[in-house]
mmCIF file of C-alpha atoms and ligand atoms in Angstrom:
data_model
loop_
_atom_site.group_PDB
_atom_site.id
_atom_site.type_symbol
_atom_site.label_atom_id
_atom_site.label_comp_id
_atom_site.label_asym_id
_atom_site.label_seq_id
_atom_site.Cartn_x
_atom_site.Cartn_y
_atom_site.Cartn_z
ATOM 1 C CA MET A 1 -0.050 -0.051 -0.006
ATOM 2 C CA GLY A 2 1.133 3.429 -0.879
ATOM 3 C CA GLU A 3 0.263 6.859 0.596
ATOM 4 C CA LEU A 4 -3.301 7.617 1.280
ATOM 5 C CA SER A 5 -4.549 10.700 3.092
ATOM 6 C CA ASN A 6 -7.118 10.124 5.910
ATOM 7 C CA ILE A 7 -9.828 11.417 3.704
ATOM 8 C CA GLU A 8 -8.774 9.048 0.820
ATOM 9 C CA GLN A 9 -8.523 6.132 3.305
ATOM 10 C CA SER A 10 -11.994 6.610 4.623
ATOM 11 C CA ALA A 11 -13.554 7.062 1.204
ATOM 12 C CA VAL A 12 -11.839 3.954 -0.097
ATOM 13 C CA GLU A 13 -13.062 1.890 2.848
ATOM 14 C CA ARG A 14 -16.529 3.262 2.487
ATOM 15 C CA ALA A 15 -16.708 2.474 -1.253
ATOM 16 C CA ALA A 16 -15.543 -1.055 -0.762
ATOM 17 C CA ALA A 17 -18.033 -1.704 1.970
ATOM 18 C CA GLU A 18 -21.079 -0.910 -0.213
ATOM 19 C CA PRO A 19 -23.541 -3.892 -0.779
ATOM 20 C CA MET A 20 -22.504 -4.298 -4.370
ATOM 21 C CA LEU A 21 -22.826 -8.154 -4.614
ATOM 22 C CA ASP A 22 -26.427 -7.844 -3.449
ATOM 23 C CA GLN A 23 -27.121 -5.298 -6.142
ATOM 24 C CA VAL A 24 -25.524 -7.372 -8.868
ATOM 25 C CA LEU A 25 -27.628 -10.319 -7.817
ATOM 26 C CA GLU A 26 -30.774 -8.322 -7.890
ATOM 27 C CA TRP A 27 -30.053 -6.419 -11.113
ATOM 28 C CA SER A 28 -28.870 -9.531 -13.045
ATOM 29 C CA ALA A 29 -32.134 -11.225 -12.218
ATOM 30 C CA LEU A 30 -33.912 -8.644 -14.348
ATOM 31 C CA ASN A 31 -33.648 -9.246 -18.082
ATOM 32 C CA SER A 32 -32.546 -6.039 -19.847
ATOM 33 C CA GLY A 33 -31.626 -7.274 -23.300
ATOM 34 C CA SER A 34 -31.002 -4.362 -25.649
ATOM 35 C CA ARG A 35 -34.425 -4.233 -27.241
ATOM 36 C CA ASN A 36 -36.528 -5.707 -24.428
ATOM 37 C CA LEU A 37 -38.414 -2.453 -23.908
ATOM 38 C CA PRO A 38 -40.554 -3.535 -20.818
ATOM 39 C CA GLY A 39 -37.453 -5.089 -19.267
ATOM 40 C CA LEU A 40 -35.345 -1.995 -19.863
ATOM 41 C CA GLU A 41 -38.128 0.157 -18.491
ATOM 42 C CA ARG A 42 -38.189 -1.871 -15.176
ATOM 43 C CA MET A 43 -34.391 -1.771 -15.170
ATOM 44 C CA ALA A 44 -34.316 1.933 -15.612
ATOM 45 C CA ALA A 45 -36.697 2.345 -12.667
ATOM 46 C CA VAL A 46 -34.505 0.187 -10.447
ATOM 47 C CA PHE A 47 -31.390 2.173 -11.383
ATOM 48 C CA ALA A 48 -33.292 5.529 -10.957
ATOM 49 C CA ASP A 49 -34.180 4.393 -7.449
ATOM 50 C CA ALA A 50 -30.592 3.181 -6.637
ATOM 51 C CA PHE A 51 -28.877 6.335 -8.037
ATOM 52 C CA SER A 52 -31.355 8.674 -6.449
ATOM 53 C CA VAL A 53 -29.258 8.427 -3.194
ATOM 54 C CA LEU A 54 -26.884 10.724 -4.912
ATOM 55 C CA PRO A 55 -27.644 14.549 -5.027
ATOM 56 C CA GLY A 56 -28.580 16.402 -8.071
ATOM 57 C CA ARG A 57 -31.341 16.071 -10.664
ATOM 58 C CA LEU A 58 -32.144 12.629 -12.105
ATOM 59 C CA GLU A 59 -34.293 12.018 -15.128
ATOM 60 C CA LEU A 60 -35.234 9.211 -17.563
ATOM 61 C CA VAL A 61 -34.654 10.579 -21.036
ATOM 62 C CA ASP A 62 -36.401 9.197 -24.194
ATOM 63 C CA ALA A 63 -34.027 7.568 -26.726
ATOM 64 C CA ALA A 64 -33.333 9.564 -29.945
ATOM 65 C CA PRO A 65 -35.064 8.165 -33.002
ATOM 66 C CA VAL A 66 -33.084 5.508 -34.820
ATOM 67 C CA GLU A 67 -33.627 4.131 -38.391
ATOM 68 C CA ALA A 68 -32.469 0.810 -39.793
ATOM 69 C CA VAL A 69 -32.847 -0.953 -43.138
ATOM 70 C CA ASP A 70 -34.974 -4.162 -43.151
ATOM 71 C CA ALA A 71 -34.416 -7.229 -45.366
ATOM 72 C CA GLU A 72 -36.642 -5.625 -48.084
ATOM 73 C CA GLY A 73 -34.465 -2.568 -48.166
ATOM 74 C CA ARG A 74 -36.976 -0.435 -46.472
ATOM 75 C CA THR A 75 -36.115 2.184 -43.817
ATOM 76 C CA ILE A 76 -37.701 1.311 -40.543
ATOM 77 C CA ALA A 77 -37.726 2.874 -37.103
ATOM 78 C CA ILE A 78 -36.040 1.004 -34.225
ATOM 79 C CA GLU A 79 -37.190 1.666 -30.669
ATOM 80 C CA HIS A 80 -34.860 1.878 -27.624
ATOM 81 C CA GLY A 81 -35.460 2.195 -23.938
ATOM 82 C CA ARG A 82 -35.143 5.353 -21.894
ATOM 83 C CA ASN A 83 -31.688 6.506 -20.681
ATOM 84 C CA LEU A 84 -30.822 7.559 -17.071
ATOM 85 C CA HIS A 85 -29.360 11.004 -16.809
ATOM 86 C CA LEU A 86 -28.140 12.449 -13.513
ATOM 87 C CA LYS A 87 -26.649 15.905 -13.098
ATOM 88 C CA VAL A 88 -24.805 16.857 -9.928
ATOM 89 C CA ARG A 89 -23.453 20.315 -9.073
ATOM 90 C CA PRO A 90 -23.192 21.688 -12.663
ATOM 91 C CA GLU A 91 -21.753 24.903 -11.150
ATOM 92 C CA ALA A 92 -18.716 23.216 -9.614
ATOM 93 C CA PRO A 93 -15.376 24.178 -11.177
ATOM 94 C CA SER A 94 -14.256 20.661 -12.277
ATOM 95 C CA GLN A 95 -16.818 18.556 -14.150
ATOM 96 C CA LEU A 96 -16.648 14.751 -14.740
ATOM 97 C CA LEU A 97 -18.713 12.279 -16.743
ATOM 98 C CA PHE A 98 -19.536 8.793 -15.619
ATOM 99 C CA THR A 99 -21.206 6.359 -18.011
ATOM 100 C CA GLY A 100 -22.417 2.840 -18.163
ATOM 101 C CA HIS A 101 -25.098 0.804 -19.875
ATOM 102 C CA MET A 102 -28.161 -1.045 -18.468
ATOM 103 C CA ASP A 103 -28.658 -3.252 -21.499
ATOM 104 C CA THR A 104 -27.188 -6.685 -22.006
ATOM 105 C CA VAL A 105 -26.665 -8.807 -25.185
ATOM 106 C CA PHE A 106 -29.125 -11.439 -23.768
ATOM 107 C CA ALA A 107 -32.698 -11.145 -25.134
ATOM 108 C CA LEU A 108 -35.706 -12.080 -23.212
ATOM 109 C CA ASP A 109 -35.913 -15.448 -24.974
ATOM 110 C CA HIS A 110 -32.220 -16.235 -24.515
ATOM 111 C CA ALA A 111 -31.347 -19.342 -22.523
ATOM 112 C CA PHE A 112 -29.103 -17.313 -20.114
ATOM 113 C CA GLN A 113 -31.204 -15.680 -17.484
ATOM 114 C CA GLN A 114 -29.912 -16.722 -14.135
ATOM 115 C CA THR A 115 -26.881 -16.303 -11.825
ATOM 116 C CA ARG A 116 -25.074 -19.214 -10.331
ATOM 117 C CA TRP A 117 -21.792 -19.698 -8.422
ATOM 118 C CA LEU A 118 -19.089 -21.371 -10.476
ATOM 119 C CA GLU A 119 -16.819 -21.440 -7.408
ATOM 120 C CA ASP A 120 -16.390 -19.374 -4.281
ATOM 121 C CA GLY A 121 -15.930 -15.804 -5.413
ATOM 122 C CA VAL A 122 -16.801 -16.435 -9.094
ATOM 123 C CA LEU A 123 -20.347 -15.639 -10.098
ATOM 124 C CA ASN A 124 -21.687 -16.584 -13.578
ATOM 125 C CA GLY A 125 -24.740 -14.642 -14.899
ATOM 126 C CA PRO A 126 -26.068 -12.405 -17.638
ATOM 127 C CA GLY A 127 -24.502 -8.947 -17.319
ATOM 128 C CA VAL A 128 -22.781 -9.694 -14.008
ATOM 129 C CA ALA A 129 -19.546 -8.284 -15.483
ATOM 130 C CA ASP A 130 -20.978 -6.380 -18.563
ATOM 131 C CA MET A 131 -22.016 -4.399 -16.804
ATOM 132 C CA LYS A 132 -24.211 -4.633 -13.838
ATOM 133 C CA GLY A 133 -21.302 -5.230 -11.671
ATOM 134 C CA GLY A 134 -19.698 -2.093 -13.203
ATOM 135 C CA LEU A 135 -22.769 -0.073 -12.355
ATOM 136 C CA ALA A 136 -22.604 -1.221 -8.744
ATOM 137 C CA VAL A 137 -19.008 -0.151 -8.653
ATOM 138 C CA MET A 138 -19.756 3.300 -10.082
ATOM 139 C CA LEU A 139 -22.552 3.868 -7.530
ATOM 140 C CA ALA A 140 -20.420 2.703 -4.580
ATOM 141 C CA ALA A 141 -17.556 5.013 -5.603
ATOM 142 C CA LEU A 142 -19.890 8.085 -6.066
ATOM 143 C CA LYS A 143 -21.637 7.423 -2.755
ATOM 144 C CA ALA A 144 -18.212 7.293 -1.038
ATOM 145 C CA VAL A 145 -17.039 10.445 -2.743
ATOM 146 C CA GLU A 146 -20.291 12.200 -1.767
ATOM 147 C CA SER A 147 -19.830 11.298 1.866
ATOM 148 C CA ASN A 148 -16.598 13.155 1.784
ATOM 149 C CA GLY A 149 -15.663 16.872 2.212
ATOM 150 C CA MET A 150 -13.982 16.979 -1.226
ATOM 151 C CA ALA A 151 -17.121 16.371 -3.185
ATOM 152 C CA ASP A 152 -17.935 20.009 -3.532
ATOM 153 C CA ALA A 153 -14.844 20.568 -5.683
ATOM 154 C CA ILE A 154 -16.450 18.544 -8.509
ATOM 155 C CA GLY A 155 -19.710 18.271 -10.401
ATOM 156 C CA TYR A 156 -20.633 15.424 -12.749
ATOM 157 C CA GLU A 157 -23.106 13.800 -14.963
ATOM 158 C CA VAL A 158 -24.004 10.140 -14.994
ATOM 159 C CA ILE A 159 -25.540 8.481 -18.035
ATOM 160 C CA ILE A 160 -26.754 4.919 -17.954
ATOM 161 C CA ASN A 161 -27.910 4.130 -21.546
ATOM 162 C CA SER A 162 -30.163 1.441 -22.718
ATOM 163 C CA ASP A 163 -28.667 0.581 -26.130
ATOM 164 C CA GLU A 164 -24.850 0.369 -25.757
ATOM 165 C CA GLU A 165 -24.732 -3.241 -26.930
ATOM 166 C CA VAL A 166 -26.500 -2.365 -30.176
ATOM 167 C CA GLY A 167 -24.289 0.656 -30.982
ATOM 168 C CA SER A 168 -25.734 3.454 -28.698
ATOM 169 C CA LEU A 169 -27.470 5.104 -31.684
ATOM 170 C CA GLY A 170 -30.319 6.182 -29.444
ATOM 171 C CA SER A 171 -28.045 7.613 -26.754
ATOM 172 C CA ALA A 172 -24.930 8.926 -28.650
ATOM 173 C CA ALA A 173 -26.273 12.463 -28.815
ATOM 174 C CA LEU A 174 -27.026 12.548 -25.071
ATOM 175 C CA ILE A 175 -23.569 11.167 -24.317
ATOM 176 C CA ALA A 176 -21.839 13.658 -26.622
ATOM 177 C CA GLU A 177 -23.808 16.483 -25.055
ATOM 178 C CA ALA A 178 -22.858 15.414 -21.552
ATOM 179 C CA ALA A 179 -19.220 14.949 -22.489
ATOM 180 C CA ARG A 180 -18.956 18.527 -23.650
ATOM 181 C CA SER A 181 -16.346 20.448 -21.584
ATOM 182 C CA LYS A 182 -15.857 17.642 -19.148
ATOM 183 C CA ARG A 183 -12.436 17.324 -17.469
ATOM 184 C CA ALA A 184 -12.412 13.563 -17.803
ATOM 185 C CA ALA A 185 -14.702 10.525 -17.963
ATOM 186 C CA LEU A 186 -14.929 7.113 -16.381
ATOM 187 C CA THR A 187 -16.946 4.341 -18.095
ATOM 188 C CA TYR A 188 -17.589 1.090 -16.237
ATOM 189 C CA GLU A 189 -17.002 -1.710 -18.817
ATOM 190 C CA PRO A 190 -15.307 -4.737 -17.336
ATOM 191 C CA SER A 191 -11.464 -4.717 -17.403
ATOM 192 C CA ALA A 192 -9.927 -6.001 -20.683
ATOM 193 C CA LEU A 193 -8.367 -8.973 -18.899
ATOM 194 C CA PRO A 194 -9.469 -10.782 -15.767
ATOM 195 C CA ASP A 195 -6.344 -9.494 -13.974
ATOM 196 C CA GLY A 196 -7.767 -5.906 -14.107
ATOM 197 C CA THR A 197 -5.814 -4.671 -17.221
ATOM 198 C CA LEU A 198 -7.570 -1.642 -18.653
ATOM 199 C CA ALA A 199 -8.486 -1.186 -22.393
ATOM 200 C CA ALA A 200 -6.391 1.589 -23.924
ATOM 201 C CA ALA A 201 -6.674 2.362 -27.650
ATOM 202 C CA ARG A 202 -9.685 1.113 -29.427
ATOM 203 C CA PRO A 203 -10.492 1.025 -33.219
ATOM 204 C CA GLY A 204 -13.662 2.723 -34.488
ATOM 205 C CA SER A 205 -16.510 0.646 -35.733
ATOM 206 C CA GLY A 206 -19.028 1.324 -38.444
ATOM 207 C CA ASN A 207 -22.016 -0.786 -39.586
ATOM 208 C CA PHE A 208 -23.328 -0.339 -43.087
ATOM 209 C CA SER A 209 -26.246 -1.651 -45.136
ATOM 210 C CA PHE A 210 -26.077 -1.295 -48.816
ATOM 211 C CA VAL A 211 -29.368 -1.568 -50.602
ATOM 212 C CA VAL A 212 -28.968 -2.683 -54.228
ATOM 213 C CA HIS A 213 -31.802 -2.240 -56.623
ATOM 214 C CA GLY A 214 -31.343 -4.070 -59.942
ATOM 215 C CA LYS A 215 -34.021 -5.185 -62.448
ATOM 216 C CA SER A 216 -35.833 -8.438 -62.569
ATOM 217 C CA ALA A 217 -36.215 -10.541 -65.816
ATOM 218 C CA HIS A 218 -36.812 -14.139 -66.754
ATOM 219 C CA ALA A 219 -33.687 -16.154 -66.088
ATOM 220 C CA GLY A 220 -34.051 -18.073 -69.287
ATOM 221 C CA ARG A 221 -35.912 -15.872 -71.760
ATOM 222 C CA ASN A 222 -34.384 -12.453 -71.395
ATOM 223 C CA PRO A 223 -31.773 -12.518 -68.638
ATOM 224 C CA GLU A 224 -29.847 -9.829 -70.493
ATOM 225 C CA ASP A 225 -32.665 -7.384 -69.556
ATOM 226 C CA GLY A 226 -32.146 -8.128 -65.951
ATOM 227 C CA ARG A 227 -29.753 -6.394 -63.540
ATOM 228 C CA ASN A 228 -28.725 -8.888 -60.874
ATOM 229 C CA ALA A 229 -28.785 -7.280 -57.514
ATOM 230 C CA ILE A 230 -27.283 -10.219 -55.733
ATOM 231 C CA VAL A 231 -24.252 -10.383 -58.010
ATOM 232 C CA ALA A 232 -23.811 -6.572 -57.671
ATOM 233 C CA ALA A 233 -23.955 -6.935 -53.848
ATOM 234 C CA ALA A 234 -21.352 -9.723 -54.060
ATOM 235 C CA GLU A 235 -19.056 -7.576 -56.203
ATOM 236 C CA LEU A 236 -19.584 -4.725 -53.669
ATOM 237 C CA ALA A 237 -18.523 -7.173 -50.877
ATOM 238 C CA LEU A 238 -15.423 -8.333 -52.830
ATOM 239 C CA ARG A 239 -14.343 -4.741 -53.579
ATOM 240 C CA LEU A 240 -14.865 -3.656 -50.020
ATOM 241 C CA GLU A 241 -12.822 -6.612 -48.848
ATOM 242 C CA GLY A 242 -10.090 -5.182 -51.035
ATOM 243 C CA LEU A 243 -9.879 -2.231 -48.619
ATOM 244 C CA ILE A 244 -8.602 -4.394 -45.779
ATOM 245 C CA ARG A 245 -5.084 -3.291 -44.672
ATOM 246 C CA ASP A 246 -3.188 -2.774 -41.510
ATOM 247 C CA GLY A 247 -5.434 -0.532 -39.399
ATOM 248 C CA LEU A 248 -8.689 -1.482 -41.214
ATOM 249 C CA THR A 249 -10.910 -4.626 -40.932
ATOM 250 C CA VAL A 250 -13.886 -5.196 -43.172
ATOM 251 C CA ASN A 251 -16.398 -7.935 -42.554
ATOM 252 C CA SER A 252 -19.300 -8.559 -44.935
ATOM 253 C CA SER A 253 -21.580 -10.401 -42.764
ATOM 254 C CA ARG A 254 -24.864 -11.017 -44.750
ATOM 255 C CA ILE A 255 -26.496 -10.576 -48.154
ATOM 256 C CA GLU A 256 -30.262 -10.560 -48.112
ATOM 257 C CA GLY A 257 -32.579 -10.628 -51.087
ATOM 258 C CA GLY A 258 -33.243 -12.772 -54.151
ATOM 259 C CA GLY A 259 -36.028 -15.122 -54.919
ATOM 260 C CA PRO A 260 -36.945 -18.043 -57.258
ATOM 261 C CA SER A 261 -34.217 -19.547 -59.396
ATOM 262 C CA ASN A 262 -35.834 -18.500 -62.620
ATOM 263 C CA VAL A 263 -35.911 -14.775 -61.859
ATOM 264 C CA VAL A 264 -32.997 -12.360 -62.073
ATOM 265 C CA PRO A 265 -33.175 -10.840 -58.543
ATOM 266 C CA ASP A 266 -33.863 -7.093 -58.410
ATOM 267 C CA LEU A 267 -33.086 -6.501 -54.658
ATOM 268 C CA ALA A 268 -30.260 -7.320 -52.362
ATOM 269 C CA VAL A 269 -29.111 -5.837 -49.054
ATOM 270 C CA LEU A 270 -25.435 -6.283 -48.025
ATOM 271 C CA ARG A 271 -24.478 -5.812 -44.333
ATOM 272 C CA VAL A 272 -20.936 -4.890 -43.577
ATOM 273 C CA ASN A 273 -18.882 -3.973 -40.390
ATOM 274 C CA MET A 274 -15.711 -1.955 -40.737
ATOM 275 C CA ARG A 275 -13.303 -1.066 -38.018
ATOM 276 C CA PRO A 276 -10.604 1.706 -38.688
ATOM 277 C CA ARG A 277 -7.818 2.151 -36.205
ATOM 278 C CA THR A 278 -7.451 5.880 -36.503
ATOM 279 C CA PRO A 279 -9.590 8.875 -37.544
ATOM 280 C CA GLU A 280 -7.462 9.286 -40.681
ATOM 281 C CA ILE A 281 -8.112 5.773 -41.759
ATOM 282 C CA GLU A 282 -11.656 6.194 -41.055
ATOM 283 C CA ALA A 283 -11.944 9.349 -43.299
ATOM 284 C CA GLU A 284 -10.141 7.535 -46.100
ATOM 285 C CA ALA A 285 -12.362 4.487 -45.731
ATOM 286 C CA LYS A 286 -15.473 6.769 -46.101
ATOM 287 C CA ARG A 287 -14.114 8.143 -49.325
ATOM 288 C CA GLN A 288 -13.332 4.711 -50.676
ATOM 289 C CA ILE A 289 -16.732 3.264 -49.872
ATOM 290 C CA GLU A 290 -18.394 6.095 -51.824
ATOM 291 C CA GLU A 291 -16.046 5.418 -54.738
ATOM 292 C CA ILE A 292 -16.623 1.694 -54.707
ATOM 293 C CA VAL A 293 -20.420 2.204 -54.549
ATOM 294 C CA ALA A 294 -20.222 4.520 -57.554
ATOM 295 C CA VAL A 295 -18.121 2.220 -59.550
ATOM 296 C CA VAL A 296 -20.243 -0.863 -58.901
ATOM 297 C CA ALA A 297 -23.439 1.052 -59.589
ATOM 298 C CA VAL A 298 -22.185 2.135 -63.031
ATOM 299 C CA GLU A 299 -20.554 -1.133 -64.028
ATOM 300 C CA ARG A 300 -23.610 -3.264 -62.930
ATOM 301 C CA ASP A 301 -26.185 -0.695 -63.950
ATOM 302 C CA VAL A 302 -27.869 -0.811 -60.593
ATOM 303 C CA ALA A 303 -28.872 1.734 -57.904
ATOM 304 C CA ILE A 304 -27.061 1.455 -54.562
ATOM 305 C CA HIS A 305 -28.054 3.283 -51.446
ATOM 306 C CA ALA A 306 -25.617 3.212 -48.524
ATOM 307 C CA HIS A 307 -27.065 3.450 -45.018
ATOM 308 C CA GLY A 308 -25.295 3.597 -41.708
ATOM 309 C CA GLY A 309 -21.842 4.899 -40.915
ATOM 310 C CA PHE A 310 -19.020 4.885 -38.367
ATOM 311 C CA GLY A 311 -21.106 5.163 -35.134
ATOM 312 C CA ARG A 312 -18.152 4.505 -32.987
ATOM 313 C CA PRO A 313 -15.139 6.713 -33.896
ATOM 314 C CA PRO A 314 -11.642 5.334 -33.288
ATOM 315 C CA LYS A 315 -10.160 5.997 -29.751
ATOM 316 C CA PRO A 316 -6.425 6.535 -30.133
ATOM 317 C CA MET A 317 -4.256 7.102 -27.011
ATOM 318 C CA THR A 318 -3.490 10.854 -26.632
ATOM 319 C CA ALA A 319 -1.291 12.537 -24.259
ATOM 320 C CA GLU A 320 -4.242 13.659 -22.167
ATOM 321 C CA MET A 321 -5.501 10.111 -22.144
ATOM 322 C CA GLU A 322 -2.134 8.774 -20.978
ATOM 323 C CA LYS A 323 -2.182 11.245 -18.093
ATOM 324 C CA LEU A 324 -5.614 9.874 -16.945
ATOM 325 C CA PHE A 325 -4.439 6.270 -17.239
ATOM 326 C CA GLY A 326 -1.336 7.327 -15.267
ATOM 327 C CA LEU A 327 -3.564 8.788 -12.434
ATOM 328 C CA VAL A 328 -5.599 5.482 -12.309
ATOM 329 C CA LYS A 329 -2.397 3.416 -12.307
ATOM 330 C CA GLN A 330 -0.992 5.472 -9.421
ATOM 331 C CA ALA A 331 -4.304 5.181 -7.423
ATOM 332 C CA GLY A 332 -4.057 1.422 -8.061
ATOM 333 C CA ALA A 333 -0.441 1.258 -6.846
ATOM 334 C CA ASP A 334 -1.384 3.165 -3.685
ATOM 335 C CA LEU A 335 -4.083 0.566 -3.064
ATOM 336 C CA GLY A 336 -1.726 -2.279 -3.707
ATOM 337 C CA GLN A 337 -3.332 -2.982 -7.091
ATOM 338 C CA GLN A 338 -1.204 -3.334 -10.182
ATOM 339 C CA ILE A 339 -2.958 -1.613 -13.125
ATOM 340 C CA GLY A 340 -1.745 -1.955 -16.658
ATOM 341 C CA TRP A 341 -3.409 -1.368 -20.053
ATOM 342 C CA LYS A 342 -3.361 -2.655 -23.586
ATOM 343 C CA ALA A 343 -5.082 -1.897 -26.901
ATOM 344 C CA THR A 344 -8.116 -3.931 -27.796
ATOM 345 C CA GLY A 345 -10.211 -4.595 -30.849
ATOM 346 C CA GLY A 346 -13.628 -3.959 -29.042
ATOM 347 C CA VAL A 347 -15.634 -0.735 -29.044
ATOM 348 C CA CYS A 348 -17.785 0.963 -26.491
ATOM 349 C CA ASP A 349 -19.168 4.334 -25.436
ATOM 350 C CA GLY A 350 -15.575 5.312 -24.511
ATOM 351 C CA ASN A 351 -15.005 5.671 -28.275
ATOM 352 C CA ASN A 352 -17.742 8.283 -28.542
ATOM 353 C CA ILE A 353 -16.540 10.171 -25.458
ATOM 354 C CA ALA A 354 -12.950 10.179 -26.637
ATOM 355 C CA ALA A 355 -14.145 11.666 -29.989
ATOM 356 C CA CYS A 356 -15.457 14.633 -28.031
ATOM 357 C CA GLY A 357 -11.901 15.379 -26.970
ATOM 358 C CA VAL A 358 -12.455 14.146 -23.419
ATOM 359 C CA PRO A 359 -9.914 11.762 -21.853
ATOM 360 C CA VAL A 360 -11.681 8.520 -20.780
ATOM 361 C CA VAL A 361 -10.750 5.311 -19.029
ATOM 362 C CA ASP A 362 -13.660 3.080 -20.166
ATOM 363 C CA THR A 363 -12.840 -0.155 -18.329
ATOM 364 C CA MET A 364 -13.266 1.001 -14.726
ATOM 365 C CA GLY A 365 -15.694 -1.796 -14.015
ATOM 366 C CA VAL A 366 -15.199 -5.200 -12.478
ATOM 367 C CA ARG A 367 -12.733 -8.006 -13.139
ATOM 368 C CA GLY A 368 -14.275 -10.783 -15.000
ATOM 369 C CA GLY A 369 -14.509 -12.314 -18.454
ATOM 370 C CA LYS A 370 -16.123 -14.447 -21.201
ATOM 371 C CA ILE A 371 -18.578 -11.469 -21.641
ATOM 372 C CA HIS A 372 -21.323 -11.831 -24.292
ATOM 373 C CA SER A 373 -21.459 -15.590 -23.705
ATOM 374 C CA MET A 374 -23.216 -17.892 -21.244
ATOM 375 C CA GLU A 375 -19.913 -18.318 -19.473
ATOM 376 C CA GLU A 376 -19.763 -14.601 -18.492
ATOM 377 C CA PHE A 377 -18.358 -14.437 -15.018
ATOM 378 C CA LEU A 378 -17.634 -11.814 -12.378
ATOM 379 C CA ILE A 379 -14.786 -12.163 -9.848
ATOM 380 C CA THR A 380 -16.761 -10.871 -6.885
ATOM 381 C CA GLY A 381 -13.738 -9.814 -4.850
ATOM 382 C CA SER A 382 -13.118 -7.241 -7.606
ATOM 383 C CA LEU A 383 -16.264 -5.253 -6.625
ATOM 384 C CA GLY A 384 -14.690 -3.759 -3.479
ATOM 385 C CA GLU A 385 -11.308 -3.437 -5.189
ATOM 386 C CA ARG A 386 -12.587 -1.555 -8.161
ATOM 387 C CA ALA A 387 -14.969 0.634 -6.062
ATOM 388 C CA ALA A 388 -11.884 1.671 -4.025
ATOM 389 C CA LEU A 389 -9.951 2.336 -7.242
ATOM 390 C CA SER A 390 -12.705 4.513 -8.661
ATOM 391 C CA ALA A 391 -13.239 6.431 -5.413
ATOM 392 C CA LEU A 392 -9.580 7.251 -5.048
ATOM 393 C CA THR A 393 -9.289 8.253 -8.730
ATOM 394 C CA ILE A 394 -12.277 10.568 -8.503
ATOM 395 C CA LEU A 395 -11.059 12.212 -5.247
ATOM 396 C CA ARG A 396 -7.649 12.795 -6.774
ATOM 397 C CA ILE A 397 -9.277 14.386 -9.889
ATOM 398 C CA ALA A 398 -11.309 16.558 -7.339
ATOM 399 C CA GLU A 399 -7.942 17.557 -5.780
ATOM 400 C CA GLY A 400 -6.779 18.783 -9.138
ATOM 401 C CA ARG A 401 -4.211 16.078 -9.581
ATOM 402 C CA LEU A 402 -5.093 15.458 -13.303
HETATM 403 ZN ZN1 ZN B 1 -20.521 -3.470 -21.941
#
């Protein structure tokens, strides 16, 4: 253990003593799959109740309208649950942002709905690590900070969104607005590795739907009059794959469309995910996508509409970001925790926060692993550990040490 002041020591002890395990057990028993709207509404009410012990103004905010393209190429509206938004001391000199998500990847009809102990101290369950455990850690840290004389030096906003696991399209604007002019942000995704290692640089991620309209014709009588949308979509997929290089992944994941074998298909929808490592590569990829779409449209004589975009901008490590990581590392060292970090291929709301120019550590949540699978686990001893780490980090930012 390193040097902790008396104030720090008491906050750290208080954070670690919060009833986080009980909360995780209760919160994981409620299904909050990303588009389970009734479940998310119940979950939001539970979080509103839990977070109302903090001062400030708490509201549940409607999700922004989101559109998607269906298998027939039509634009449809997608509904998301409400997002929790808490604003505390907006007049304080130093402002922070805390974010987490209430949704999980496990839909209401998924087989994974219950928690069980794998062994002493290791809990298996939907969202125990990603991220109901993280939300318990965030709340414990904030309660400890609030019980402390230093709290008045900082103000903050908390956002718990309902659609992180499906790209945060209904909450991205709310997060961007809250991130504005914040000193730093902490997001409570689980650590990148079960040993507590934080996620540092992240690539960006974009999801695209290309709707290809060709022309149908008889496959035997007059195929030359047809314009095959499936073949055009396949060519689009091949050309997009040609963009793959160091710093850019391209994954064509699905082609929908077509019909009977004797008809030239006039409609196809191609779905693609692309992950650029840097903003420069993202900008270049955008340009190249447009070019490829234009070339395939002309060569195949089809109409192509591109929907979607890079909803998660790349999160490179900046000097400011390094400084925040350094502060967390030092807090860890003073608590006897060794904190390292590494780049990862995953994306989260930390990407969107970083794109607002705000330094963010987005894996302040629990230690655990196998997330997004039925083997998801939480190392329950990490609840107290990480709550102490967060509380100390926040106090030190409040002291102006960032
Ligand atoms: Zn998550």
